[in-house]
């Protein structure tokens, strides 16, 4: 077998660093090229469901992450005005028992810092200020070109460079991601600044054309919010910019007092345009493969984008440990694509549910979910089992 020795990864996001760690632990030499001049992540939360926490545990990070995490007691969907529960599914110990791994809420910067530290201890070389541009394949190696003119040679190149991936562009040609007609406001608020009590839940407040998610991060010291609003167009050139907090408060002004009280305490927020891509025709070519948002960006309405990147990373590292590079990349895509495509579709479908699309009909769908939770909980459970019960480490 053509033994993989040198791996180059484009992008030091959560997907790229998880892949780097898994590969370095398997004895590979790993170089990660990151365009940013400093390592870090945005000030926002991340839900890490059991399917992803299983991977992080297999990589030896459970102790460090558990200390930084918050474990929500329920996953809930509530009415934007009345606060009525349409769904209240147990998480916490119940989820840990069912899926044999914890459900964590983490600050993104905490997860990123733990991954970066573990990578450095495992001997991964992380090169900052190193934007990647393109690559060339030779018979038994791949040569990566950086924007500064330098080149790096490896046995395999992994494009973990996010939704606007240069590696994807080189592999499949230029194509902008599709704006999904929604923007997301994200922020974190210290608990001490809050005048309203927020429940220890992963809570979606669902309302016409909008929804808002709340959950605790930083071991319960801060509350993270994600507010999503439908917008016909996104005029800004940037896909992330500082938001006007008064606009955000105005957009949710007639919502439940827990929502308005929370937004009253918010001091700042960033806005993201929400983009996605249709299923790609392929994720790999000979010695080059894609991972995470580079190949399957999705709406965040299942909180699974980073979780899928983490699962990808583990499967890819395992395949590269067992097969020659082209076979490993082919197997990796065959294993991962059906699952990530299904979760992309499930995430998109949740937009209609959370935003009560169809007016009265939209509300009726939430009521039907409420009824199903009471009389046939297995229907709801089977959807969650498909996502959270998956174990790429087994
Ligand atoms: C509002 C919102 C909420 C979300 N909530 C959740 C959640 O709760 N749970 C969850 O699992 N997912 C969530 N997601 C999705 C998640 O954030 C992404 O799916 C995840 O970050 C993808 O990780 P990645 O490593 O593939 O890409 P990225 O995080 O985008 O990382 C890509 C890295 O590559 C670098 N890079 C880019 N271009 C280049 C280049 N040319 N050269 C070198 N480096 C480059 C970037 O600087 C970055 O460091 C959410 C997303 C949004 C928008």
CSV table of C-alpha atoms and ligand atoms in Angstrom, one decimal:
chain,number,residue,atom,x,y,z
A,1,UNK,CA,0.0,0.0,0.0
A,2,UNK,CA,1.1,3.6,-0.8
A,3,UNK,CA,1.7,4.7,2.8
A,4,UNK,CA,0.5,8.2,3.6
A,5,UNK,CA,3.2,10.2,5.3
A,6,UNK,CA,2.7,13.9,4.6
A,7,UNK,CA,-0.7,15.5,4.7
A,8,UNK,CA,-1.5,19.1,3.8
A,9,UNK,CA,-4.7,20.6,5.1
A,10,UNK,CA,-6.1,23.9,3.9
A,11,UNK,CA,-8.0,25.7,6.7
A,12,UNK,CA,-7.6,25.6,10.5
A,13,UNK,CA,-11.3,25.7,11.2
A,14,UNK,CA,-13.0,23.1,13.4
A,15,UNK,CA,-13.1,20.6,10.5
A,16,UNK,CA,-9.4,21.1,9.5
A,17,UNK,CA,-8.1,20.9,13.0
A,18,UNK,CA,-10.1,17.8,13.9
A,19,UNK,CA,-8.7,16.1,10.7
A,20,UNK,CA,-5.2,17.3,11.6
A,21,UNK,CA,-5.4,15.9,15.1
A,22,UNK,CA,-6.8,12.5,14.0
A,23,UNK,CA,-4.1,12.2,11.3
A,24,UNK,CA,-1.3,13.2,13.6
A,25,UNK,CA,-2.5,10.7,16.2
A,26,UNK,CA,-2.3,8.1,13.5
A,27,UNK,CA,1.4,8.9,12.9
A,28,UNK,CA,1.2,11.2,9.8
A,29,UNK,CA,3.1,14.5,9.4
A,30,UNK,CA,0.5,17.2,9.1
A,31,UNK,CA,0.8,20.8,7.9
A,32,UNK,CA,-2.2,23.1,8.2
A,33,UNK,CA,-2.3,26.3,6.1
A,34,UNK,CA,-4.6,28.9,7.5
A,35,UNK,CA,-5.3,32.3,5.8
A,36,UNK,CA,-5.9,34.2,9.1
A,37,UNK,CA,-3.0,35.8,10.9
A,38,UNK,CA,-4.1,34.6,14.3
A,39,UNK,CA,-5.8,31.3,15.4
A,40,UNK,CA,-9.3,31.8,16.7
A,41,UNK,CA,-13.0,31.6,16.2
A,42,UNK,CA,-16.0,33.9,16.2
A,43,UNK,CA,-17.7,34.9,19.5
A,44,UNK,CA,-20.6,32.5,19.2
A,45,UNK,CA,-21.8,29.2,20.5
A,46,UNK,CA,-21.9,25.7,19.0
A,47,UNK,CA,-24.1,22.8,19.7
A,48,UNK,CA,-22.0,19.6,19.8
A,49,UNK,CA,-24.4,16.7,19.7
A,50,UNK,CA,-23.5,13.1,20.7
A,51,UNK,CA,-22.5,12.0,17.2
A,52,UNK,CA,-19.8,14.7,17.3
A,53,UNK,CA,-18.8,14.4,21.0
A,54,UNK,CA,-18.1,10.7,20.3
A,55,UNK,CA,-15.4,11.7,17.9
A,56,UNK,CA,-13.9,14.4,20.2
A,57,UNK,CA,-13.9,11.8,23.0
A,58,UNK,CA,-12.1,9.3,20.7
A,59,UNK,CA,-9.5,11.9,20.1
A,60,UNK,CA,-8.9,12.2,23.9
A,61,UNK,CA,-10.5,15.7,24.4
A,62,UNK,CA,-13.5,14.8,26.6
A,63,UNK,CA,-11.9,15.9,29.9
A,64,UNK,CA,-10.9,19.4,28.6
A,65,UNK,CA,-14.2,20.0,26.7
A,66,UNK,CA,-16.4,18.7,29.5
A,67,UNK,CA,-15.0,21.4,31.8
A,68,UNK,CA,-15.9,24.1,29.3
A,69,UNK,CA,-19.3,22.8,28.2
A,70,UNK,CA,-22.8,23.3,29.3
A,71,UNK,CA,-25.2,20.3,29.1
A,72,UNK,CA,-28.7,21.3,28.1
A,73,UNK,CA,-31.6,19.5,29.8
A,74,UNK,CA,-34.0,19.7,26.9
A,75,UNK,CA,-34.3,20.4,23.1
A,76,UNK,CA,-37.3,22.5,22.8
A,77,UNK,CA,-39.4,24.4,20.3
A,78,UNK,CA,-41.7,27.2,21.7
A,79,UNK,CA,-44.2,29.6,20.3
A,80,UNK,CA,-42.8,33.1,19.7
A,81,UNK,CA,-45.6,34.8,21.6
A,82,UNK,CA,-47.3,32.5,24.0
A,83,UNK,CA,-44.2,30.5,24.9
A,84,UNK,CA,-46.2,27.3,24.5
A,85,UNK,CA,-44.0,24.2,24.0
A,86,UNK,CA,-44.4,22.4,20.7
A,87,UNK,CA,-41.6,20.1,21.5
A,88,UNK,CA,-39.6,19.3,24.7
A,89,UNK,CA,-37.3,16.3,24.1
A,90,UNK,CA,-35.0,15.4,27.0
A,91,UNK,CA,-31.3,15.9,26.5
A,92,UNK,CA,-28.8,15.9,29.5
A,93,UNK,CA,-28.4,12.5,31.1
A,94,UNK,CA,-31.2,11.0,29.0
A,95,UNK,CA,-29.4,11.8,25.8
A,96,UNK,CA,-26.1,10.6,27.2
A,97,UNK,CA,-27.7,7.3,28.2
A,98,UNK,CA,-29.5,6.9,24.9
A,99,UNK,CA,-26.5,7.8,22.7
A,100,UNK,CA,-23.7,6.9,25.0
A,101,UNK,CA,-22.1,10.3,24.6
A,102,UNK,CA,-22.8,13.8,26.0
A,103,UNK,CA,-24.7,16.7,24.3
A,104,UNK,CA,-22.6,19.8,24.8
A,105,UNK,CA,-23.0,23.5,24.3
A,106,UNK,CA,-19.6,25.1,23.8
A,107,UNK,CA,-18.2,28.5,23.0
A,108,UNK,CA,-16.7,28.1,19.5
A,109,UNK,CA,-13.5,29.7,20.7
A,110,UNK,CA,-13.2,27.2,23.5
A,111,UNK,CA,-13.5,24.2,21.2
A,112,UNK,CA,-11.2,25.7,18.6
A,113,UNK,CA,-8.5,26.5,21.3
A,114,UNK,CA,-8.7,22.9,22.7
A,115,UNK,CA,-8.3,21.5,19.2
A,116,UNK,CA,-5.4,23.8,18.3
A,117,UNK,CA,-3.6,23.0,21.5
A,118,UNK,CA,-4.1,19.2,21.0
A,119,UNK,CA,-2.8,19.6,17.4
A,120,UNK,CA,0.3,21.4,18.5
A,121,UNK,CA,1.0,18.8,21.2
A,122,UNK,CA,0.6,16.0,18.6
A,123,UNK,CA,3.2,17.7,16.4
A,124,UNK,CA,0.9,19.3,13.8
A,125,UNK,CA,2.5,22.4,12.1
A,126,UNK,CA,0.0,25.2,11.8
A,127,UNK,CA,1.1,27.9,9.3
A,128,UNK,CA,-0.8,31.2,9.8
A,129,UNK,CA,-1.1,34.0,7.2
A,130,UNK,CA,-0.9,31.3,4.5
A,131,UNK,CA,-3.8,31.6,2.1
A,132,UNK,CA,-4.0,28.7,-0.3
A,133,UNK,CA,-4.6,29.4,-4.0
A,134,UNK,CA,-4.5,26.2,-6.1
A,135,UNK,CA,-2.7,22.9,-6.5
A,136,UNK,CA,-1.2,20.5,-9.1
A,137,UNK,CA,-1.3,16.8,-9.0
A,138,UNK,CA,1.6,14.6,-10.0
A,139,UNK,CA,1.8,10.8,-10.2
A,140,UNK,CA,2.5,10.2,-6.5
A,141,UNK,CA,2.2,13.6,-4.9
A,142,UNK,CA,0.2,16.8,-4.8
A,143,UNK,CA,1.8,20.3,-4.8
A,144,UNK,CA,-0.1,23.1,-3.1
A,145,UNK,CA,0.4,26.7,-4.2
A,146,UNK,CA,0.1,29.4,-1.5
A,147,UNK,CA,-0.8,33.0,-2.3
A,148,UNK,CA,2.7,34.2,-1.4
A,149,UNK,CA,4.1,32.1,-4.2
A,150,UNK,CA,5.4,29.3,-1.9
A,151,UNK,CA,4.6,25.7,-2.7
A,152,UNK,CA,4.2,22.7,-0.4
A,153,UNK,CA,4.3,19.0,-1.4
A,154,UNK,CA,2.4,16.2,0.2
A,155,UNK,CA,0.9,12.8,-0.4
A,156,UNK,CA,-2.6,14.1,0.1
A,157,UNK,CA,-4.3,17.6,0.2
A,158,UNK,CA,-7.5,18.1,2.2
A,159,UNK,CA,-9.6,21.2,1.5
A,160,UNK,CA,-11.1,22.2,4.8
A,161,UNK,CA,-11.2,25.8,3.8
A,162,UNK,CA,-14.9,26.5,4.3
A,163,UNK,CA,-17.9,27.5,2.2
A,164,UNK,CA,-15.8,29.6,-0.2
A,165,UNK,CA,-13.1,26.9,-0.6
A,166,UNK,CA,-10.3,27.6,-3.0
A,167,UNK,CA,-9.6,23.9,-3.2
A,168,UNK,CA,-13.2,23.2,-4.1
A,169,UNK,CA,-13.0,25.9,-6.8
A,170,UNK,CA,-9.9,24.3,-8.3
A,171,UNK,CA,-11.5,20.9,-8.2
A,172,UNK,CA,-14.9,21.8,-9.6
A,173,UNK,CA,-14.7,25.3,-11.1
A,174,UNK,CA,-15.8,28.6,-9.8
A,175,UNK,CA,-19.4,28.8,-8.5
A,176,UNK,CA,-20.8,31.1,-5.8
A,177,UNK,CA,-22.7,29.5,-2.9
A,178,UNK,CA,-26.4,30.2,-3.0
A,179,UNK,CA,-27.9,32.8,-0.6
A,180,UNK,CA,-30.7,31.0,1.1
A,181,UNK,CA,-32.8,34.1,1.8
A,182,UNK,CA,-32.1,34.3,5.5
A,183,UNK,CA,-29.6,36.1,7.7
A,184,UNK,CA,-28.5,35.0,11.2
A,185,UNK,CA,-27.6,37.4,14.0
A,186,UNK,CA,-25.3,35.8,16.6
A,187,UNK,CA,-24.0,37.0,19.9
A,188,UNK,CA,-23.2,35.9,23.5
A,189,UNK,CA,-24.4,37.7,26.7
A,190,UNK,CA,-22.9,37.3,30.2
A,191,UNK,CA,-25.5,35.8,32.5
A,192,UNK,CA,-24.9,38.6,35.0
A,193,UNK,CA,-26.2,41.1,32.4
A,194,UNK,CA,-29.6,39.4,32.0
A,195,UNK,CA,-32.7,40.5,33.7
A,196,UNK,CA,-34.7,37.5,32.4
A,197,UNK,CA,-34.1,33.9,33.4
A,198,UNK,CA,-33.2,31.7,30.4
A,199,UNK,CA,-34.1,28.0,30.8
A,200,UNK,CA,-31.2,25.4,30.5
A,201,UNK,CA,-32.5,24.2,27.1
A,202,UNK,CA,-31.5,24.3,23.5
A,203,UNK,CA,-34.5,26.4,22.8
A,204,UNK,CA,-35.9,27.4,19.4
A,205,UNK,CA,-38.5,30.2,19.6
A,206,UNK,CA,-40.5,29.7,16.3
A,207,UNK,CA,-42.4,32.5,14.7
A,208,UNK,CA,-43.6,33.8,11.3
A,209,UNK,CA,-40.6,34.4,9.0
A,210,UNK,CA,-38.1,34.3,11.9
A,211,UNK,CA,-36.8,32.2,14.8
A,212,UNK,CA,-34.4,32.7,17.6
A,213,UNK,CA,-32.3,30.0,19.4
A,214,UNK,CA,-31.0,30.4,23.0
A,215,UNK,CA,-28.6,28.2,25.0
A,216,UNK,CA,-25.9,28.5,27.6
A,217,UNK,CA,-22.2,28.3,26.8
A,218,UNK,CA,-18.9,28.7,28.8
A,219,UNK,CA,-20.0,26.3,31.5
A,220,UNK,CA,-23.2,28.3,32.0
A,221,UNK,CA,-21.6,31.8,32.4
A,222,UNK,CA,-22.9,33.1,29.1
A,223,UNK,CA,-26.0,32.7,26.9
A,224,UNK,CA,-25.6,32.4,23.2
A,225,UNK,CA,-28.3,33.5,20.8
A,226,UNK,CA,-28.9,33.0,17.1
A,227,UNK,CA,-31.7,35.0,15.6
A,228,UNK,CA,-32.6,34.2,12.0
A,229,UNK,CA,-34.7,36.5,9.8
A,230,UNK,CA,-35.8,36.0,6.3
A,231,UNK,CA,-34.5,38.5,3.8
A,232,UNK,CA,-35.1,38.6,0.0
A,233,UNK,CA,-31.6,39.9,-0.8
A,234,UNK,CA,-28.3,40.4,0.9
A,235,UNK,CA,-26.9,43.6,-0.4
A,236,UNK,CA,-23.5,43.6,1.4
A,237,UNK,CA,-20.5,42.3,-0.4
A,238,UNK,CA,-19.3,40.8,2.9
A,239,UNK,CA,-21.0,37.6,4.2
A,240,UNK,CA,-20.4,38.6,7.8
A,241,UNK,CA,-20.7,42.1,9.3
A,242,UNK,CA,-21.4,43.8,12.5
A,243,UNK,CA,-25.2,44.1,13.0
A,244,UNK,CA,-27.3,47.0,14.2
A,245,UNK,CA,-28.7,45.8,17.6
A,246,UNK,CA,-31.6,48.2,17.5
A,247,UNK,CA,-32.7,46.6,14.2
A,248,UNK,CA,-32.5,43.2,15.8
A,249,UNK,CA,-34.6,44.3,18.8
A,250,UNK,CA,-37.1,45.9,16.5
A,251,UNK,CA,-37.5,42.8,14.4
A,252,UNK,CA,-38.3,40.7,17.5
A,253,UNK,CA,-40.2,43.5,19.4
A,254,UNK,CA,-43.5,41.7,19.7
A,255,UNK,CA,-42.1,38.3,20.8
A,256,UNK,CA,-42.3,36.6,24.2
A,257,UNK,CA,-40.8,38.6,27.2
A,258,UNK,CA,-37.9,36.1,27.5
A,259,UNK,CA,-36.9,36.9,24.0
A,260,UNK,CA,-37.2,40.7,24.2
A,261,UNK,CA,-35.6,40.7,27.7
A,262,UNK,CA,-32.6,38.7,26.3
A,263,UNK,CA,-32.2,41.0,23.3
A,264,UNK,CA,-32.4,44.1,25.6
A,265,UNK,CA,-29.2,42.8,27.3
A,266,UNK,CA,-27.3,42.2,24.0
A,267,UNK,CA,-24.6,44.8,23.4
A,268,UNK,CA,-23.4,43.7,20.0
A,269,UNK,CA,-24.1,41.1,17.3
A,270,UNK,CA,-22.7,40.0,14.0
A,271,UNK,CA,-24.9,39.1,11.0
A,272,UNK,CA,-24.2,36.2,8.7
A,273,UNK,CA,-25.8,35.7,5.3
A,274,UNK,CA,-26.9,32.0,5.3
A,275,UNK,CA,-25.5,30.3,2.2
A,276,UNK,CA,-25.6,26.7,1.0
A,277,UNK,CA,-24.6,24.6,-2.0
A,278,UNK,CA,-26.5,21.8,-3.8
A,279,UNK,CA,-24.9,18.4,-3.5
A,280,UNK,CA,-21.5,18.5,-5.3
A,281,UNK,CA,-20.8,16.1,-8.1
A,282,UNK,CA,-17.7,14.9,-6.4
A,283,UNK,CA,-15.7,15.6,-3.3
A,284,UNK,CA,-12.3,14.2,-4.4
A,285,UNK,CA,-9.9,13.9,-7.3
A,286,UNK,CA,-7.0,11.5,-7.0
A,287,UNK,CA,-5.0,13.0,-4.1
A,288,UNK,CA,-7.2,15.9,-3.2
A,289,UNK,CA,-10.3,15.7,-1.0
A,290,UNK,CA,-12.8,18.1,0.6
A,291,UNK,CA,-14.2,18.2,4.1
A,292,UNK,CA,-16.8,20.1,6.1
A,293,UNK,CA,-18.4,23.3,4.7
A,294,UNK,CA,-16.0,23.1,1.7
A,295,UNK,CA,-18.1,20.2,0.4
A,296,UNK,CA,-21.5,20.3,2.2
A,297,UNK,CA,-22.4,23.7,3.7
A,298,UNK,CA,-25.8,23.6,5.2
A,299,UNK,CA,-28.4,25.8,6.9
A,300,UNK,CA,-27.7,25.7,10.7
A,301,UNK,CA,-31.2,24.6,11.5
A,302,UNK,CA,-30.2,21.2,12.8
A,303,UNK,CA,-27.0,22.5,14.4
A,304,UNK,CA,-25.0,19.9,12.4
A,305,UNK,CA,-22.5,21.8,10.2
A,306,UNK,CA,-19.5,21.5,12.5
A,307,UNK,CA,-20.7,18.1,13.8
A,308,UNK,CA,-20.6,16.8,10.1
A,309,UNK,CA,-17.1,18.3,9.6
A,310,UNK,CA,-16.0,16.5,12.8
A,311,UNK,CA,-17.5,13.2,11.6
A,312,UNK,CA,-15.9,13.7,8.2
A,313,UNK,CA,-12.5,14.3,9.7
A,314,UNK,CA,-12.5,11.0,11.7
A,315,UNK,CA,-13.7,8.9,8.7
A,316,UNK,CA,-11.2,10.5,6.4
A,317,UNK,CA,-8.3,9.9,8.8
A,318,UNK,CA,-9.3,6.3,9.3
A,319,UNK,CA,-9.6,5.6,5.6
A,320,UNK,CA,-6.2,7.2,5.0
A,321,UNK,CA,-4.7,4.9,7.6
A,322,UNK,CA,-6.1,1.8,5.9
A,323,UNK,CA,-5.9,2.4,2.1
A,324,UNK,CA,-3.8,4.1,-0.6
A,325,UNK,CA,-4.8,7.8,-1.1
A,326,UNK,CA,-7.2,7.5,-4.1
A,327,UNK,CA,-9.0,4.5,-2.6
A,328,UNK,CA,-9.2,6.2,0.8
A,329,UNK,CA,-10.7,9.4,-0.7
A,330,UNK,CA,-13.2,7.4,-2.8
A,331,UNK,CA,-14.3,5.3,0.2
A,332,UNK,CA,-14.5,8.5,2.4
A,333,UNK,CA,-16.9,10.2,-0.1
A,334,UNK,CA,-19.0,7.0,-0.5
A,335,UNK,CA,-19.4,6.7,3.3
A,336,UNK,CA,-20.0,10.4,4.1
A,337,UNK,CA,-22.0,11.9,1.2
A,338,UNK,CA,-25.4,10.1,1.7
A,339,UNK,CA,-25.4,11.1,5.4
A,340,UNK,CA,-24.4,14.7,4.9
A,341,UNK,CA,-26.7,15.2,2.0
A,342,UNK,CA,-29.6,13.9,4.0
A,343,UNK,CA,-28.8,16.2,6.9
A,344,UNK,CA,-28.5,19.2,4.5
A,345,UNK,CA,-32.0,18.4,3.4
A,346,UNK,CA,-33.3,18.0,6.9
A,347,UNK,CA,-31.8,21.3,7.9
A,348,UNK,CA,-33.4,23.1,5.0
A,349,UNK,CA,-36.8,21.6,5.8
A,350,UNK,CA,-36.6,23.0,9.4
A,351,UNK,CA,-36.7,26.5,8.0
A,352,UNK,CA,-40.3,26.0,7.0
A,353,UNK,CA,-41.2,24.6,10.4
A,354,UNK,CA,-39.4,27.1,12.5
A,355,UNK,CA,-40.8,30.0,10.4
A,356,UNK,CA,-44.4,28.8,10.3
A,357,UNK,CA,-44.4,28.8,6.5
A,358,UNK,CA,-47.9,28.6,5.2
A,359,UNK,CA,-49.5,30.8,8.0
A,360,UNK,CA,-52.2,28.8,9.7
A,361,UNK,CA,-50.9,25.6,8.1
A,362,UNK,CA,-47.4,26.4,9.4
A,363,UNK,CA,-48.7,26.6,12.9
A,364,UNK,CA,-50.7,23.4,12.4
A,365,UNK,CA,-47.5,21.6,11.5
A,366,UNK,CA,-46.0,22.6,14.9
A,367,UNK,CA,-49.2,21.5,16.6
A,368,UNK,CA,-49.0,18.1,14.8
A,369,UNK,CA,-45.4,17.8,16.2
A,370,UNK,CA,-46.7,18.6,19.7
A,371,UNK,CA,-49.4,15.9,19.3
A,372,UNK,CA,-46.8,13.4,17.9
A,373,UNK,CA,-44.5,14.0,20.8
A,374,UNK,CA,-47.4,13.1,23.2
A,375,UNK,CA,-48.9,10.1,21.4
A,376,UNK,CA,-46.2,8.8,19.2
A,377,UNK,CA,-42.8,10.0,20.6
A,378,UNK,CA,-41.0,7.3,18.5
A,379,UNK,CA,-41.6,9.3,15.3
A,380,UNK,CA,-39.7,12.3,16.7
A,381,UNK,CA,-37.1,10.0,18.4
A,382,UNK,CA,-36.3,8.2,15.2
A,383,UNK,CA,-35.4,11.5,13.5
A,384,UNK,CA,-33.1,12.4,16.4
A,385,UNK,CA,-31.6,8.8,16.5
A,386,UNK,CA,-30.6,9.1,12.9
A,387,UNK,CA,-28.6,12.2,13.7
A,388,UNK,CA,-27.3,11.8,17.2
A,389,UNK,CA,-27.1,8.0,17.3
A,390,UNK,CA,-24.6,7.7,14.5
A,391,UNK,CA,-21.1,6.6,15.6
A,392,UNK,CA,-18.3,7.0,13.1
A,393,UNK,CA,-15.8,5.8,15.8
A,394,UNK,CA,-17.4,2.4,16.3
B,1,LIG,C1,-25.5,31.0,12.6
B,1,LIG,C2,-24.8,29.6,12.6
B,1,LIG,C3,-24.9,28.8,13.6
B,1,LIG,C4,-24.3,27.5,13.6
B,1,LIG,N1,-24.5,26.6,14.7
B,1,LIG,C5,-23.9,25.4,14.6
B,1,LIG,C6,-24.1,24.5,15.7
B,1,LIG,O1,-24.7,24.8,16.7
B,1,LIG,N2,-23.5,23.2,15.6
B,1,LIG,C7,-22.9,22.8,14.5
B,1,LIG,O2,-22.4,21.7,14.4
B,1,LIG,N3,-22.7,23.7,13.4
B,1,LIG,C8,-23.2,25.0,13.5
B,1,LIG,N4,-23.0,25.8,12.4
B,1,LIG,C9,-22.2,25.4,11.3
B,1,LIG,C10,-20.7,25.5,11.5
B,1,LIG,O3,-20.4,26.8,11.9
B,1,LIG,C11,-19.9,25.2,10.2
B,1,LIG,O4,-20.5,24.1,9.6
B,1,LIG,C12,-18.5,24.8,10.6
B,1,LIG,O5,-17.8,25.9,11.2
B,1,LIG,C13,-17.7,24.3,9.4
B,1,LIG,O6,-16.4,24.0,9.7
B,1,LIG,P1,-15.3,24.0,8.6
B,1,LIG,O7,-14.0,23.7,9.4
B,1,LIG,O8,-15.7,23.1,7.5
B,1,LIG,O9,-15.2,25.4,8.0
B,1,LIG,P2,-14.9,26.8,8.6
B,1,LIG,O10,-15.3,26.9,10.0
B,1,LIG,O11,-15.5,27.8,7.7
B,1,LIG,O12,-13.3,26.9,8.6
B,1,LIG,C14,-12.6,27.1,7.4
B,1,LIG,C15,-11.2,27.6,7.7
B,1,LIG,O13,-10.5,27.8,6.5
B,1,LIG,C16,-9.9,29.0,6.5
B,1,LIG,N5,-9.7,29.4,5.1
B,1,LIG,C17,-10.7,29.8,4.2
B,1,LIG,N6,-10.2,30.1,3.0
B,1,LIG,C18,-8.8,29.8,3.1
B,1,LIG,C19,-7.7,29.9,2.2
B,1,LIG,N7,-7.9,30.2,0.9
B,1,LIG,N8,-6.5,29.5,2.6
B,1,LIG,C20,-6.3,29.1,3.9
B,1,LIG,N9,-7.3,29.1,4.8
B,1,LIG,C21,-8.5,29.4,4.4
B,1,LIG,C22,-10.8,30.0,7.3
B,1,LIG,O14,-10.1,31.1,7.7
B,1,LIG,C23,-11.2,29.0,8.4
B,1,LIG,O15,-10.3,29.0,9.5
B,1,LIG,C24,-23.5,27.1,12.5
B,1,LIG,C25,-23.4,28.0,11.4
B,1,LIG,C26,-24.0,29.3,11.4
B,1,LIG,C27,-23.8,30.2,10.3
